mmCIF file of C-alpha atoms in Angstrom:
data_model
loop_
_atom_site.group_PDB
_atom_site.id
_atom_site.type_symbol
_atom_site.label_atom_id
_atom_site.label_comp_id
_atom_site.label_asym_id
_atom_site.label_seq_id
_atom_site.Cartn_x
_atom_site.Cartn_y
_atom_site.Cartn_z
ATOM 1 C CA MET A 1 129.225 -24.307 90.713
ATOM 2 C CA ARG A 2 132.685 -25.705 91.322
ATOM 3 C CA PHE A 3 133.134 -26.120 87.594
ATOM 4 C CA LEU A 4 132.383 -22.420 87.045
ATOM 5 C CA LEU A 5 134.796 -21.407 89.804
ATOM 6 C CA VAL A 6 137.559 -23.562 88.286
ATOM 7 C CA CYS A 7 136.904 -22.091 84.817
ATOM 8 C CA PHE A 8 136.968 -18.585 86.269
ATOM 9 C CA LEU A 9 140.261 -19.209 88.073
ATOM 10 C CA LEU A 10 141.850 -20.765 84.993
ATOM 11 C CA THR A 11 140.770 -17.819 82.892
ATOM 12 C CA MET A 12 142.153 -15.289 85.382
ATOM 13 C CA THR A 13 145.407 -17.224 85.784
ATOM 14 C CA THR A 14 145.928 -17.447 82.045
ATOM 15 C CA TYR A 15 145.131 -13.784 81.555
ATOM 16 C CA GLY A 16 147.533 -12.815 84.322
ATOM 17 C CA TRP A 17 150.351 -14.905 82.840
ATOM 18 C CA SER A 18 149.906 -13.534 79.361
ATOM 19 C CA GLN A 19 149.905 -9.985 80.703
ATOM 20 C CA THR A 20 153.080 -10.640 82.702
ATOM 21 C CA ALA A 21 154.819 -12.190 79.651
ATOM 22 C CA GLU A 22 153.889 -9.145 77.593
ATOM 23 C CA ASP A 23 155.119 -6.822 80.330
ATOM 24 C CA GLU A 24 158.378 -8.758 80.710
ATOM 25 C CA LYS A 25 159.007 -8.404 76.994
ATOM 26 C CA ALA A 26 158.347 -4.635 77.184
ATOM 27 C CA ILE A 27 160.668 -4.278 80.213
ATOM 28 C CA ARG A 28 163.453 -6.174 78.462
ATOM 29 C CA THR A 29 162.958 -3.877 75.504
ATOM 30 C CA VAL A 30 163.518 -0.854 77.763
ATOM 31 C CA LEU A 31 166.797 -2.429 78.867
ATOM 32 C CA GLN A 32 167.842 -3.163 75.266
ATOM 33 C CA ASN A 33 166.946 0.376 74.216
ATOM 34 C CA MET A 34 168.989 1.814 77.102
ATOM 35 C CA GLN A 35 172.001 -0.264 76.042
ATOM 36 C CA SER A 36 171.620 0.717 72.401
ATOM 37 C CA ALA A 37 171.243 4.447 73.103
ATOM 38 C CA TRP A 38 174.238 4.425 75.471
ATOM 39 C CA ASN A 39 176.435 2.633 72.949
ATOM 40 C CA ARG A 40 175.707 5.251 70.298
ATOM 41 C CA ASN A 41 175.999 8.190 72.789
ATOM 42 C CA ASP A 42 172.376 9.167 72.241
ATOM 43 C CA VAL A 43 171.517 10.857 75.543
ATOM 44 C CA PRO A 44 168.106 12.199 74.389
ATOM 45 C CA ALA A 45 167.056 8.619 73.474
ATOM 46 C CA MET A 46 168.207 7.371 76.877
ATOM 47 C CA MET A 47 166.244 10.077 78.642
ATOM 48 C CA GLN A 48 163.016 9.082 76.856
ATOM 49 C CA LEU A 49 163.200 5.788 78.809
ATOM 50 C CA TRP A 50 163.121 7.616 82.186
ATOM 51 C CA SER A 51 160.237 9.205 84.053
ATOM 52 C CA GLU A 52 160.370 12.968 84.762
ATOM 53 C CA ASP A 53 160.936 12.368 88.475
ATOM 54 C CA ALA A 54 163.588 9.707 87.939
ATOM 55 C CA GLN A 55 166.622 9.394 90.209
ATOM 56 C CA PHE A 56 169.978 7.721 89.590
ATOM 57 C CA VAL A 57 173.048 6.971 91.723
ATOM 58 C CA ASN A 58 176.199 6.112 89.811
ATOM 59 C CA ASN A 59 179.037 3.846 90.930
ATOM 60 C CA VAL A 60 180.959 6.679 92.621
ATOM 61 C CA GLY A 61 177.962 8.027 94.538
ATOM 62 C CA MET A 62 176.822 10.904 92.341
ATOM 63 C CA TRP A 63 173.071 11.191 92.996
ATOM 64 C CA TRP A 64 170.929 12.842 90.344
ATOM 65 C CA LYS A 65 167.502 13.610 91.727
ATOM 66 C CA SER A 66 165.654 14.357 88.481
ATOM 67 C CA ARG A 67 165.709 13.343 84.853
ATOM 68 C CA ALA A 68 167.031 16.840 83.980
ATOM 69 C CA MET A 69 169.995 16.465 86.361
ATOM 70 C CA PHE A 70 170.726 12.994 85.029
ATOM 71 C CA GLN A 71 170.533 14.238 81.422
ATOM 72 C CA LYS A 72 172.921 17.096 82.155
ATOM 73 C CA ALA A 73 175.468 14.722 83.692
ATOM 74 C CA LEU A 74 175.205 12.118 80.936
ATOM 75 C CA THR A 75 175.529 14.779 78.230
ATOM 76 C CA VAL A 76 178.857 15.922 79.682
ATOM 77 C CA PHE A 77 180.084 12.394 80.347
ATOM 78 C CA HIS A 78 179.177 11.148 76.838
ATOM 79 C CA GLN A 79 181.120 14.016 75.297
ATOM 80 C CA THR A 80 184.181 13.136 77.398
ATOM 81 C CA MET A 81 184.920 10.042 79.475
ATOM 82 C CA PHE A 82 182.168 7.739 78.098
ATOM 83 C CA LYS A 83 182.545 8.787 74.461
ATOM 84 C CA ASP A 84 184.246 5.506 73.492
ATOM 85 C CA VAL A 85 182.788 3.249 76.222
ATOM 86 C CA THR A 86 180.142 0.673 75.377
ATOM 87 C CA PHE A 87 178.423 -2.000 77.441
ATOM 88 C CA LYS A 88 176.224 -5.005 77.244
ATOM 89 C CA TYR A 89 173.559 -6.131 79.688
ATOM 90 C CA GLU A 90 173.524 -9.775 80.678
ATOM 91 C CA ASP A 91 171.698 -11.927 83.180
ATOM 92 C CA ALA A 92 168.716 -9.632 83.608
ATOM 93 C CA ASP A 93 166.230 -10.535 86.362
ATOM 94 C CA ILE A 94 162.781 -9.016 86.657
ATOM 95 C CA GLN A 95 160.882 -9.065 89.938
ATOM 96 C CA PHE A 96 157.287 -7.825 89.902
ATOM 97 C CA LEU A 97 156.376 -5.994 93.087
ATOM 98 C CA ARG A 98 152.951 -5.081 91.732
ATOM 99 C CA PRO A 99 151.486 -5.325 88.240
ATOM 100 C CA ASP A 100 152.788 -1.794 87.547
ATOM 101 C CA VAL A 101 156.074 -1.803 89.497
ATOM 102 C CA VAL A 102 159.140 -3.977 88.945
ATOM 103 C CA VAL A 103 162.698 -4.241 90.184
ATOM 104 C CA LEU A 104 165.098 -5.065 87.389
ATOM 105 C CA SER A 105 168.631 -6.230 88.104
ATOM 106 C CA ALA A 106 171.263 -6.894 85.432
ATOM 107 C CA VAL A 107 174.957 -7.445 85.053
ATOM 108 C CA SER A 108 176.644 -4.917 82.760
ATOM 109 C CA THR A 109 179.952 -5.630 81.052
ATOM 110 C CA TRP A 110 181.835 -2.545 79.876
ATOM 111 C CA SER A 111 184.445 -2.103 77.182
ATOM 112 C CA GLY A 112 186.423 0.859 75.883
ATOM 113 C CA GLU A 113 189.591 2.798 76.401
ATOM 114 C CA LYS A 114 188.814 4.196 79.869
ATOM 115 C CA THR A 115 187.200 1.099 81.325
ATOM 116 C CA GLU A 116 189.007 0.316 84.580
ATOM 117 C CA ASN A 117 186.352 -1.949 86.073
ATOM 118 C CA PRO A 118 184.727 -3.943 83.286
ATOM 119 C CA GLN A 119 181.689 -5.219 85.163
ATOM 120 C CA GLY A 120 178.839 -3.796 87.220
ATOM 121 C CA VAL A 121 175.534 -4.793 88.664
ATOM 122 C CA GLU A 122 172.716 -2.397 87.922
ATOM 123 C CA ARG A 123 169.379 -2.246 89.666
ATOM 124 C CA TYR A 124 166.379 -0.298 88.420
ATOM 125 C CA VAL A 125 162.819 0.333 89.520
ATOM 126 C CA LEU A 126 160.409 0.635 86.600
ATOM 127 C CA THR A 127 156.828 1.813 86.739
ATOM 128 C CA LYS A 128 154.103 1.374 84.174
ATOM 129 C CA GLU A 129 152.707 4.824 83.378
ATOM 130 C CA LYS A 130 149.829 5.158 80.936
ATOM 131 C CA GLY A 131 150.668 1.714 79.516
ATOM 132 C CA THR A 132 154.396 2.415 79.089
ATOM 133 C CA TRP A 133 157.221 1.021 81.236
ATOM 134 C CA LEU A 134 159.606 3.797 82.350
ATOM 135 C CA LEU A 135 162.769 3.719 84.421
ATOM 136 C CA ARG A 136 162.053 5.502 87.726
ATOM 137 C CA SER A 137 165.119 4.852 89.848
ATOM 138 C CA GLY A 138 168.525 3.334 89.171
ATOM 139 C CA HIS A 139 171.840 2.479 90.788
ATOM 140 C CA VAL A 140 175.011 0.880 89.512
ATOM 141 C CA THR A 141 177.608 -0.890 91.618
ATOM 142 C CA THR A 142 181.040 -1.685 90.255
ATOM 143 C CA VAL A 143 181.981 -5.319 90.739
ATOM 144 C CA ASP A 144 185.257 -5.849 92.635
ATOM 145 C CA THR A 145 186.442 -9.006 90.843
ATOM 146 C CA LYS A 146 188.950 -9.951 93.553
ATOM 147 C CA ALA A 147 186.298 -9.736 96.283
ATOM 148 C CA ALA A 148 183.789 -11.557 94.081
ATOM 149 C CA GLU A 149 186.072 -14.599 94.033
ATOM 150 C CA PHE A 150 185.358 -15.019 97.773
ATOM 151 C CA ASN A 151 181.572 -14.683 97.580
ATOM 152 C CA PRO A 152 180.456 -17.356 100.081
ATOM 153 C CA ALA A 153 176.974 -17.565 98.553
ATOM 154 C CA LYS A 154 178.187 -18.730 95.146
#
């Protein structure tokens, strides 16, 4: 009986790990696709990564409470101030809250003509909907490099 219980637990643990690894890969792909779409100013491709009821708060406090609002803002910004701005995600961390909900944090490094603050920390909530990971909520904080030098936790 104990042998069967151990076999069952090992099977469930192995299954759970493989599912998480597969999900982590899919989540990292969402992040890569977001970066790629941004860097080529492809707002429709970015919006496909977000759920209909998505919300986003940018680094200056603009709060878009739907995917449609977010798309409208990004369309204008990518025709003007972000037209020549690119970025790269680094140091991404995925925290599973449930099998279908994660918090994703990543450092973003920006480059381009109008880049005043070249680094940010972005945090997203993703949900798995009908087998697909979608961005549900996001926020970006600009890193103050002078203040970061005095981070007592580092």
